[in-house]
XYZ file of C-alpha atoms in Angstrom:
592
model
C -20.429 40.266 -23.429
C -18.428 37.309 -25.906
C -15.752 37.559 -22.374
C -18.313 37.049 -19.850
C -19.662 34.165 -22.420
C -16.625 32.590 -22.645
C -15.989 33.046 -19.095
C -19.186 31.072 -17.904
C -18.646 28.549 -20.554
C -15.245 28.271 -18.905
C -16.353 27.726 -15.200
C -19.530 25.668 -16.397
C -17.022 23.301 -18.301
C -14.011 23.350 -15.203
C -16.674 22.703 -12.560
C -18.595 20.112 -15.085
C -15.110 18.423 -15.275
C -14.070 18.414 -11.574
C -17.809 16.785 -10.476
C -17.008 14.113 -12.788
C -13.379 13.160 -12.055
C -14.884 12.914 -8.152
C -17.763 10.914 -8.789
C -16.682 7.503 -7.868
C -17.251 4.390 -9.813
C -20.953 2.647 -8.806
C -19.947 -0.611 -8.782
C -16.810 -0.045 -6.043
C -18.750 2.962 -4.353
C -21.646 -0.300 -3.563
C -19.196 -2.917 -2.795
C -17.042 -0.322 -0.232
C -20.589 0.448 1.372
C -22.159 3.896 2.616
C -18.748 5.667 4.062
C -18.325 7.294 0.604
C -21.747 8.899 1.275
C -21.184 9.789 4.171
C -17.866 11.425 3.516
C -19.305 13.276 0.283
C -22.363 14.639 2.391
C -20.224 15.585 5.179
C -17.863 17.664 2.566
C -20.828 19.640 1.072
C -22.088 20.727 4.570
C -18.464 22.078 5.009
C -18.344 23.374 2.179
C -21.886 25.117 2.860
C -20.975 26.428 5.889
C -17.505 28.894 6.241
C -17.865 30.269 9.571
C -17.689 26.255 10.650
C -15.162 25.786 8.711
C -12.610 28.549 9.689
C -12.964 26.935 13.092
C -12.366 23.181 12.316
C -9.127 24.878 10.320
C -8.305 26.432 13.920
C -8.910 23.357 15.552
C -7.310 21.406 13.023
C -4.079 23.996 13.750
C -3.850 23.278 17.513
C -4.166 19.611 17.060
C -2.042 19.326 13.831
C -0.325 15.814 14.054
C 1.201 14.170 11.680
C 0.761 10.318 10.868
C 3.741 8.685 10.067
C 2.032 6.052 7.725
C 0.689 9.586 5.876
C 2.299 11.168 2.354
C 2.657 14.654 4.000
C 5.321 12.652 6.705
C 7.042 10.865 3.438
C 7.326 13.756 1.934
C 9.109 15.650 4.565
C 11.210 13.424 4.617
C 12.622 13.851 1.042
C 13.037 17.703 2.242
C 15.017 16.909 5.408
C 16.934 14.182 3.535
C 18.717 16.519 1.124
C 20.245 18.745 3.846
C 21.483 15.993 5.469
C 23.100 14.571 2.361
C 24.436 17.629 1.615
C 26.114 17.771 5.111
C 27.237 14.265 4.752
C 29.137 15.119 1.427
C 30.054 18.798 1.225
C 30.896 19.454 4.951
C 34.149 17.267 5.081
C 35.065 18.582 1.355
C 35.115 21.864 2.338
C 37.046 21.338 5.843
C 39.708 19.647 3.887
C 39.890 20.799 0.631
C 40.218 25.057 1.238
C 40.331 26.487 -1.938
C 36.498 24.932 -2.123
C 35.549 26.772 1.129
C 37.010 29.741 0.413
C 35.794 30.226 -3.583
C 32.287 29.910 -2.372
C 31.775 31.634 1.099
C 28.634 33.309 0.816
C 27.138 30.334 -1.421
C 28.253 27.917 1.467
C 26.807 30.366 3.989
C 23.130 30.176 2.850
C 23.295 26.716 2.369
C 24.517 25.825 5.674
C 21.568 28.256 7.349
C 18.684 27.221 5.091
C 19.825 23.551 6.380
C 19.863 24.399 10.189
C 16.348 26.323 9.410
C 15.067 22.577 7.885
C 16.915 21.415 10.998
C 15.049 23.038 13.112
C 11.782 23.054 11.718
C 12.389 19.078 11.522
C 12.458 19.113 15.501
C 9.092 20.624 15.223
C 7.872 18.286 13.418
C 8.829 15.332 15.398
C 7.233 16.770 18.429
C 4.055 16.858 16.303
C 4.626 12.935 14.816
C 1.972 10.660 15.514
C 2.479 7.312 16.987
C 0.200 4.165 17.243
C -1.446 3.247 20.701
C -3.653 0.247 20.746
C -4.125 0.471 16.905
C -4.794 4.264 16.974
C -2.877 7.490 16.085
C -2.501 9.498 19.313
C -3.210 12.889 19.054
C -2.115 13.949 22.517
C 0.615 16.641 22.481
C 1.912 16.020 25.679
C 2.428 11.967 24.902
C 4.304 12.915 21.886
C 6.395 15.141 23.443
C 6.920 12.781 25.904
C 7.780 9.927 22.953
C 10.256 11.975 21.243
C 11.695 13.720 24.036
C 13.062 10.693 26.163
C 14.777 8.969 23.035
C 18.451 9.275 21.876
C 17.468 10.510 18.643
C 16.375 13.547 20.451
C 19.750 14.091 21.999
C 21.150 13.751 18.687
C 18.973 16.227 17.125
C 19.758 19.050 19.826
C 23.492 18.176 19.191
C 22.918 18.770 15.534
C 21.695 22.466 16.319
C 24.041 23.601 18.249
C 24.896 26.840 17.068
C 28.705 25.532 17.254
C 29.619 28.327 14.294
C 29.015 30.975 16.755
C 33.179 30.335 16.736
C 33.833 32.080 13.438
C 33.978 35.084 15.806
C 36.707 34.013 16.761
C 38.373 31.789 14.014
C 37.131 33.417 11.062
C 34.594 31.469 8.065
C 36.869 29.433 6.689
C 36.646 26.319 9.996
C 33.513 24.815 8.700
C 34.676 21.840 10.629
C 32.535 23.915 13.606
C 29.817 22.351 11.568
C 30.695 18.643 11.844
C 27.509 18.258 14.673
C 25.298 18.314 11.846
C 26.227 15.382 10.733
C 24.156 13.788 13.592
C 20.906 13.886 11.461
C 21.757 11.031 9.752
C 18.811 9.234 10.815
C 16.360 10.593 9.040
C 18.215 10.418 5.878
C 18.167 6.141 6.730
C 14.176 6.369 6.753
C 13.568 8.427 4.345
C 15.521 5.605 2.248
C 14.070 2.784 4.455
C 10.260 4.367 3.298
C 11.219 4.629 -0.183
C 12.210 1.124 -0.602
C 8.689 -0.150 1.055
C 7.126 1.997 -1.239
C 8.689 1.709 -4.616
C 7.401 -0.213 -7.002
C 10.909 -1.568 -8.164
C 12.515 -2.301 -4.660
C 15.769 -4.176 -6.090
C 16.856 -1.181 -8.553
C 16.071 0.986 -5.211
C 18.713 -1.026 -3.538
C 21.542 -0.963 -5.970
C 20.924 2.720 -6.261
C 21.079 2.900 -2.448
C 23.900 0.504 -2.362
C 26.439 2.581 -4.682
C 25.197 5.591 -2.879
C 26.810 4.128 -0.041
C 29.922 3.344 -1.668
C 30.439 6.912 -3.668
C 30.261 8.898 0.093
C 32.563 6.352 1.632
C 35.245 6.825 -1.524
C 34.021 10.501 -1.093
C 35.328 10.689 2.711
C 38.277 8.782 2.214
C 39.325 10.958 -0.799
C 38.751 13.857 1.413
C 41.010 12.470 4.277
C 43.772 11.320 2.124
C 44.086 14.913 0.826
C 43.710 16.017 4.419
C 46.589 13.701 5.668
C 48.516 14.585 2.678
C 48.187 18.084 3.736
C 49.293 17.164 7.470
C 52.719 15.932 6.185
C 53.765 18.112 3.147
C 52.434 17.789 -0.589
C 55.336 16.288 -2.298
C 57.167 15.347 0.379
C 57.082 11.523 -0.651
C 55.813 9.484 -3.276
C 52.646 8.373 -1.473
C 51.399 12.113 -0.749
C 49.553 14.069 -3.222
C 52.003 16.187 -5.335
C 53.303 19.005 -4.876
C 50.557 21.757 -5.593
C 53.222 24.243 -6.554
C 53.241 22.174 -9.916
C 50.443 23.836 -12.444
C 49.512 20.697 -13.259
C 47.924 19.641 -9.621
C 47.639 23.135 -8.189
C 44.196 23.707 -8.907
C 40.812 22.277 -7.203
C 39.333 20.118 -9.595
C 42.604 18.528 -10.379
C 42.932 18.025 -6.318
C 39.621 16.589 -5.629
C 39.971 14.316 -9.259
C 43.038 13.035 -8.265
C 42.072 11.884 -4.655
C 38.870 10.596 -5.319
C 41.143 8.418 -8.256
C 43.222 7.241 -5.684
C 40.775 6.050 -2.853
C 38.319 4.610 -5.739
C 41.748 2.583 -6.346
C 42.524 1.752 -2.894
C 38.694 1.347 -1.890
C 38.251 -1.602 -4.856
C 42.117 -3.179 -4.733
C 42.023 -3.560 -8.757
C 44.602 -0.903 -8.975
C 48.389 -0.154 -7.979
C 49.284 3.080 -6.277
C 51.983 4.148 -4.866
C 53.850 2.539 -1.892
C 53.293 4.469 1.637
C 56.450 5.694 3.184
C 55.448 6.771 6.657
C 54.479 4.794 9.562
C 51.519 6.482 9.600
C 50.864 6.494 5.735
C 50.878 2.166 6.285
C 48.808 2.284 9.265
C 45.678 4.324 7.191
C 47.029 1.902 3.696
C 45.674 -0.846 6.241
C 42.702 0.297 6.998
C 41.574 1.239 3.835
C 42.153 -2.356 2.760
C 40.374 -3.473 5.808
C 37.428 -1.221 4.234
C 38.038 -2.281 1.042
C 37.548 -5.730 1.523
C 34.557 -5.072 3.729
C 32.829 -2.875 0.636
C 33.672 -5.411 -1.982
C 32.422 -8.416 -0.476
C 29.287 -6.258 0.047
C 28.614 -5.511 -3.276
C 29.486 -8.802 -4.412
C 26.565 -10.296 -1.583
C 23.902 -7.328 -2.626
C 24.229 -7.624 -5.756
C 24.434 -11.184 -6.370
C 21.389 -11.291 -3.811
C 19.318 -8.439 -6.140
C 20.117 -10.289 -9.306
C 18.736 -13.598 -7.995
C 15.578 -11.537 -6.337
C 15.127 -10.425 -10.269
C 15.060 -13.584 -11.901
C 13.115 -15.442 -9.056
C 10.108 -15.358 -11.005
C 11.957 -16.490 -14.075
C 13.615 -19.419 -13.078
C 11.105 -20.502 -10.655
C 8.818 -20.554 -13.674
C 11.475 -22.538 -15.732
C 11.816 -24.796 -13.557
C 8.186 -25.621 -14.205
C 8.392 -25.676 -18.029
C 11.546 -28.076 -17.495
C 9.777 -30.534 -15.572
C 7.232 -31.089 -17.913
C 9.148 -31.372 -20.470
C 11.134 -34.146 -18.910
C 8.019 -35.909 -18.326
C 6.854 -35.120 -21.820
C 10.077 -36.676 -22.745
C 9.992 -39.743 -20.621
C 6.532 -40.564 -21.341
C 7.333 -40.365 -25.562
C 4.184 -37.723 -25.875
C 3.650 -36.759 -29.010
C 5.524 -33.653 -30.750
C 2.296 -31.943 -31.733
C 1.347 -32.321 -27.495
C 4.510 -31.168 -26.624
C 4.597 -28.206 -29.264
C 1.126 -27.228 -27.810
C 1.911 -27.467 -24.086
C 5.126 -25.101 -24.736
C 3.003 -22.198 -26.653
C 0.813 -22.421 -24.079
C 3.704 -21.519 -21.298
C 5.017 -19.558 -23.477
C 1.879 -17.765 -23.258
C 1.341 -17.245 -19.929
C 5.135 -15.448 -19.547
C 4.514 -13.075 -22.571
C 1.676 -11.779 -21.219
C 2.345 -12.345 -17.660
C -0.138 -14.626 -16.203
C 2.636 -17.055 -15.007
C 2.228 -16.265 -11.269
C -0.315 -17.618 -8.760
C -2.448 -14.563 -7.661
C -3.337 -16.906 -4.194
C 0.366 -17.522 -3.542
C 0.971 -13.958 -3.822
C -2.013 -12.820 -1.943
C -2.125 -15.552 0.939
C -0.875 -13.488 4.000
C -3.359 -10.714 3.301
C -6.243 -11.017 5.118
C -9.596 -11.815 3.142
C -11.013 -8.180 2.911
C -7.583 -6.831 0.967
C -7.333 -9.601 -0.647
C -11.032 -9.321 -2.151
C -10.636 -5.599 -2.424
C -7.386 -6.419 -4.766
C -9.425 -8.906 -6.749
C -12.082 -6.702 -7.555
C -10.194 -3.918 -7.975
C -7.804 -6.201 -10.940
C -10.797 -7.271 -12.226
C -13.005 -4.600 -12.146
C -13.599 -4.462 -15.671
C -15.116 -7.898 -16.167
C -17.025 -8.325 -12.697
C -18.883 -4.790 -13.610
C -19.411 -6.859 -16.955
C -21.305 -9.688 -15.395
C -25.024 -9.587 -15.201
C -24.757 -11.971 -11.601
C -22.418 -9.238 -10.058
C -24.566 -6.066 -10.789
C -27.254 -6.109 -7.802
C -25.555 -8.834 -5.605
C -24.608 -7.343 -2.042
C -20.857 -6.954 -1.272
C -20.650 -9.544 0.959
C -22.012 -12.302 -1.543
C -19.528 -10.583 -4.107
C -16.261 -10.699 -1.691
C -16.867 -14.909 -1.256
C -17.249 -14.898 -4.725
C -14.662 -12.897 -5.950
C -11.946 -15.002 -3.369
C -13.554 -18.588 -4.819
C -12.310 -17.442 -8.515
C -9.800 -19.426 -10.184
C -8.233 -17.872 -12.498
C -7.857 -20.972 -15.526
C -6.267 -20.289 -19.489
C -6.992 -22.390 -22.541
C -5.362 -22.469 -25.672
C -7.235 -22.079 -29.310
C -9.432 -25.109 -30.280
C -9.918 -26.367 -26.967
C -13.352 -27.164 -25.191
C -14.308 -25.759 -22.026
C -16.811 -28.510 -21.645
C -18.720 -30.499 -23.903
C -22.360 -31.370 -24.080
C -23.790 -33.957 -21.915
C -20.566 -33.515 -19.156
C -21.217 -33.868 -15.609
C -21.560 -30.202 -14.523
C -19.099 -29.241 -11.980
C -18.004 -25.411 -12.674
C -19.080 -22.500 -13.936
C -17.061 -20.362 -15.875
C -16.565 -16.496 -16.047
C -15.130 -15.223 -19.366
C -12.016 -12.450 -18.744
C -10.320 -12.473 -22.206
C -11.019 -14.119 -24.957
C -13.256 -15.331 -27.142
C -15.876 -18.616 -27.376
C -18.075 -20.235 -29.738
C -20.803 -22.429 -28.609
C -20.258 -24.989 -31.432
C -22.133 -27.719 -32.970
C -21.351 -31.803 -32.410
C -19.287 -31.412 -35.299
C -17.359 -28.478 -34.004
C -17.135 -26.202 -36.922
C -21.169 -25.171 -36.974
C -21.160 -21.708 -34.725
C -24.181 -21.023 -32.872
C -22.930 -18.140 -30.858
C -20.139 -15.782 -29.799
C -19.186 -15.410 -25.987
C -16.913 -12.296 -25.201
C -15.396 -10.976 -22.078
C -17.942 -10.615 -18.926
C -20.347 -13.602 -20.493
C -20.651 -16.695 -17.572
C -21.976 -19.791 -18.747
C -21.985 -23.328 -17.176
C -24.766 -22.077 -13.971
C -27.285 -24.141 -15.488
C -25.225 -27.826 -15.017
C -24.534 -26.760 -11.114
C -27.507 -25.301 -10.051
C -29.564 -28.663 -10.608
C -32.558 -26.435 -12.045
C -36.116 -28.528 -11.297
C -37.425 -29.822 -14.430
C -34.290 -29.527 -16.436
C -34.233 -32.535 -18.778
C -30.411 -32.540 -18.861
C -30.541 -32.613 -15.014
C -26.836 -32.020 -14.210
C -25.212 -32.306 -17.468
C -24.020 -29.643 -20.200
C -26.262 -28.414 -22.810
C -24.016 -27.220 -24.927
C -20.226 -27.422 -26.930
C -18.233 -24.751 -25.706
C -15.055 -24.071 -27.717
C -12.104 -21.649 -27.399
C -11.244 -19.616 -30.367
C -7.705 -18.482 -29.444
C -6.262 -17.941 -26.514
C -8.748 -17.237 -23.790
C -8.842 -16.405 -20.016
C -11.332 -17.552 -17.490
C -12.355 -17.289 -13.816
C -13.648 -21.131 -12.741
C -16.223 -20.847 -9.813
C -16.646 -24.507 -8.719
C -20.162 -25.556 -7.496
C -19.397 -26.616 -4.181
C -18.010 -22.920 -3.964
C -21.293 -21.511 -5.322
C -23.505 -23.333 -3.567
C -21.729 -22.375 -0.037
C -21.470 -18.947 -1.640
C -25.491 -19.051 -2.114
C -26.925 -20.479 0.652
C -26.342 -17.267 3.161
C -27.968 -15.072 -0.350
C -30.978 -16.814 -1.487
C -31.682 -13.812 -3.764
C -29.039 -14.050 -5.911
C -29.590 -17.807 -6.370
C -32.986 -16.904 -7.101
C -31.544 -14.528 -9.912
C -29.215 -17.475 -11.573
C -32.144 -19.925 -11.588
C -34.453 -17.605 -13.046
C -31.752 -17.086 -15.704
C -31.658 -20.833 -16.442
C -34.812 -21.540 -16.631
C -34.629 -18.629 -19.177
C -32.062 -20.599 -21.226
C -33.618 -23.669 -20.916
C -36.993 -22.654 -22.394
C -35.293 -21.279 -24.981
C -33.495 -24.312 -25.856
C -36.516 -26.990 -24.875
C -34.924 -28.441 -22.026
C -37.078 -27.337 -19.371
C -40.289 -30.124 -18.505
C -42.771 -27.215 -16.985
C -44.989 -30.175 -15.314
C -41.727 -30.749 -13.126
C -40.901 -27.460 -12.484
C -44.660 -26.728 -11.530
C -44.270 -29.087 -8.955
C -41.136 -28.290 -7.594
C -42.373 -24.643 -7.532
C -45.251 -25.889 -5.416
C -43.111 -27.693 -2.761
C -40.857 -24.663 -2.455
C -44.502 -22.614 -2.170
C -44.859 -24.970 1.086
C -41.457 -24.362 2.039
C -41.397 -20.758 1.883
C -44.172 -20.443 3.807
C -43.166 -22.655 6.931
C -39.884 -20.402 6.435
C -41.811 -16.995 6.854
C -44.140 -18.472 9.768
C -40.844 -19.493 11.578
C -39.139 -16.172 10.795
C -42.729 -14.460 11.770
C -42.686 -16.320 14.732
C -39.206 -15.602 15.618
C -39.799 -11.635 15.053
C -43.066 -12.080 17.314
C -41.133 -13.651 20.213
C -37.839 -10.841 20.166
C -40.984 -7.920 20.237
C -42.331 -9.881 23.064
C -39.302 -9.535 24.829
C -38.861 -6.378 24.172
C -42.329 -5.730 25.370
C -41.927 -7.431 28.657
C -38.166 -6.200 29.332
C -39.690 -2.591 28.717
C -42.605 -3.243 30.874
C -40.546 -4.572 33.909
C -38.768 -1.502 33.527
C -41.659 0.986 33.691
C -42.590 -1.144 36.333
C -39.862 -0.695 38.398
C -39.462 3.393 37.941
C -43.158 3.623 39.063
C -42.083 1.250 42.260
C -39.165 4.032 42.678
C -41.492 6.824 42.437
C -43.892 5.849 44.781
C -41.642 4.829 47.617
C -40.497 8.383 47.324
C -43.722 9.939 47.224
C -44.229 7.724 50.339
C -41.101 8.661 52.363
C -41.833 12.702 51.348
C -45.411 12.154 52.863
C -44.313 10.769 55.616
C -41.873 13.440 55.957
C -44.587 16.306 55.410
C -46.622 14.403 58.149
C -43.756 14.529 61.349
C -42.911 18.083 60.380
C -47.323 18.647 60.433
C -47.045 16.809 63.681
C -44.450 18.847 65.579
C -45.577 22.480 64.172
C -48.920 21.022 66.039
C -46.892 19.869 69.122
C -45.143 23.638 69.630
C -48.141 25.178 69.102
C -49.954 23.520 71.807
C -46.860 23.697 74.458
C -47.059 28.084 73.636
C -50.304 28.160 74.455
């Protein structure tokens, strides 16, 4: 009984656990709109239902296509990437250096025929890969056959598959030169990196990765042929040629491969001496691999000086900034305290990394990512702010993409009382005080999600500080805030007269409170917006009446029109009925 206890308890707490990691967050799941519903509701009725579901698997089966913009496709192409790298590097070792293929045969044997398998199954996979057609994946198998089969690449694969060892009948195991076709899959080995890069969240230490990637295979092959060349002509023959492997000292394998991967690393950078070549044909491959050389130095000298710059882009881009101003600073004799002040203050925006404009970034994405980004950054604060809670998610993406984002160092004033009124402010980080004249008297503590500032921008009927502030509004330290301007708001607004409604309802609030608010005004104002509101619904009213009489009289001509149909064809069938009465009559009359 304790088992079965502690069993239930188990499930009860597992399932308990997995409804809440897949609830989603209220806030996004109402600005994203009902498809999360909809997808949820559609899952339990699978879920519900087996029999339905075995078949939508079968279905799924015979119309399995993969999307190349999908993780599943990245993925595979990890697995496919590591046989070809190990093609790319091991294939031309072991056709040059012998004592490697012969030591391990039967390792070099699986290896090679768990690649072709990948290979193959690779093949099968691009016959199943997705492409776009006017914006959407097609799902026809005969178009994707079609796609893939009429390309090069497909040649190439074939080539690669060619069961071109079938000639160890003949030659033995140790030519795995046979196998040099494989090398033909290089191309998904280039996407797989290309993908990678795009989706790697440091691109430039990608690249340099990449980059002397690159570099080690081509020292790789080039060791590989120099030993292969050496071979060709006699070890020890000259001075150029590997040594003699009769000497213990270079006779074994990891001394061979050591040794010629020394030299071409030499030759391949030209910041070492080697030996002098001999042979007419030792000079003529001493050339080339300078040609090379030069070639691979001057590209890591471009790709990395390029990466390096890429790095620090943000850096000196930003110093560049700081050093203007303080060359103004400078020119225009501002005082040190000033100067002191304005340099903590850059130097807090790079220590904590606000230094770079989010709409910069952000300005060739179109409006929905871009608000999708914001609110997803932000999230935190928005779900903080009372204004944000029941707005609808269109009224929240204008606001969220009129946010400036502004920083203010300790001690100063976001506004002061009796300012003209011209943003509102959203509170991020930070703290504020709403301060006394004097500035040290505290009234009250703002903190992260608090807005303030509606009341000057909403121009409130009956406010007796009409546009102004109403209060001193001070920064404690450092603080972060979104500024919403109120020509912003008010264009924001006008489409969402419900959430204006709410902020003017709040200020009124606050201006009770404080004694600011002259009710005989407001009264009145309330009274002319009474009148208004009520021409508005009799318009609206009126407009609603006319589209039902439309709808009415478009419906009606319609009936209409099928009763016309009807009765011409009850007309033509009497008609009809009546000849065929008329000549039954005729014939009987004429027998008779």
């Amino acid at each position: 009984r304790i088992v079965r206890l502690v069993l239930v308890l188990r499930n009860w707490a597992s399932k308990s656990l997995h409804e809440e990691q897949q609830r989603p967050d209220p806030f996004l799941e109402r600005f994203q709109g009902p498809e999360l519903q909809t997808v949820a509701a559609s899952a339990g009725d699978n879920l519900e239902d087996e029999d339905t579901e075995e078949e939508n698997k079968k279905k799924k089966w015979q119309i399995f296509v993969v999307d190349p913009a999908g993780d599943w496709y990245y993925r595979w192409l990890a697995v496919i990437a590591v046989p070809v790298l190990y093609n790319w590097c091991l294939l031309v070792a072991r056709a040059c250096f012998s004592d490697l293929q012969k030591t391990y045969v039967v390792l070099w044997l699986v290896l090679d025929y768990l690649s072709d398998s990948i290979y193959i199954g690779d093949i099968v996979i691009r016959l199943r890969t997705g492409f776009l057609e006017q914006g959407l994946l097609v799902k026809d198998l005969k178009k994707l056959w079609d796609n893939y089969i009429h390309t090069l690449q497909f040649k190439l694969d074939v080539l690669s598959i060619l069961p071109t060892d079938l000639a160890y009948f003949a030659v033995g195991l140790h030519c795995p030169e046979l196998r040099f076709n494989r090398l033909l899959h290089f191309s998904r080995m280039f996407e797989f990196f290309s993908r990678t890069e795009t989706r790697t969240s440091h691109p430039n230490i990608f690249r340099i990765s990449n980059l002397v990637l690159y570099i080690l295979v081509i020292i790789h092959w080039n060791a590989c042929i120099y030993y292969a060349i050496s071979k060709a002509i006699g070890f020890g023959e000259d001075t150029w040629v590997y040594p003699n492997v009769t000497d213990p000292e270079y006779g074994y394998l990891t001394r061979e491969y050591v040794y010629c991967l020394y030299w071409s690393t030499l030759t391949l950078t030209t910041i070492g001496e080697t030996p002098p070549p001999v042979r007419d044909e030792e000079y003529l491959f001493v050339i080339f691999d300078f040609l090379i050389g030069v070639l691979i130095f001057a590209t890591i000298v471009g790709n990395v000086g390029s990466m390096i710059s890429n790095m620090n882009a943000t850096r000196a881009e930003f110093q560049a900034k700081i050093d203007a101003i303080k060359h103004y600073m400078q020119f225009r004799k501002v005082s040190k305290d000033m100067e002191t002040k304005v340099i903590k203050w850059f130097d807090y925006l790079w220590t904590n990394k606000k230094a770079v404009d989010e709409r910069e970034v952000l300005k060739n994405l179109p409006d929905k990512l871009r608000a999708e980004i914001a609110i997803n950054v932000h999230l935190e604060t928005l779900k903080k702010v009372r204004i944000f809670q029941d707005c609808e998610a269109g009224l929240l993406v204008e606001l969220v993409l009129k946010l400036r984002p502004q920083v203010f160092s300790p001690g100063d004033y976001i506004c002061r009382k009796g300012d003209i009124g011209k943003e509102m402010y959203i509170i991020k980080e930070g703290k504020l005080a709403v301060v006394a004249d004097d500035g040290m008297t505290q009234y009250a503590l703002l903190t992260a999600g608090g807005c303030f500032g509606e009341i000057s921008i909403l121009n409130i009927k009956g406010s007796k500080m009409g546009n102004r502030r109403t209060a001193n509004i001070r920064s404690l330290g450092y603080s972060d805030l979104f500024c919403l301007s109120k020509e912003d708001l008010m264009e924001a607004v006008t489409e969402y007269p419900d959430a204006k409604k709410v902020l003017e309802e709040r200020g009124r609030e606050i201006l009770i409170k404080e004694g600011l608010l002259d009710e005989s005004a407001a009264e009145a104002s309330t009274e002319g917006k009474s009148v208004e509101e009520k021409l508005d619904r009799l318009a609206l009213n009126l407009d609603v009446l006319h589209t039902r009489f439309g709808q009415l009289l478009t419906e009606y001509n319609d009936a209409h029109m099928k009763l016309k149909q009807r009765i011409t064809v009850l007309e033509s069938k009497m008609r009809q009925q009546d000849l065929e009465d008329l000549f039954s009559d005729s014939s009987d009359s004429l027998l008779e």
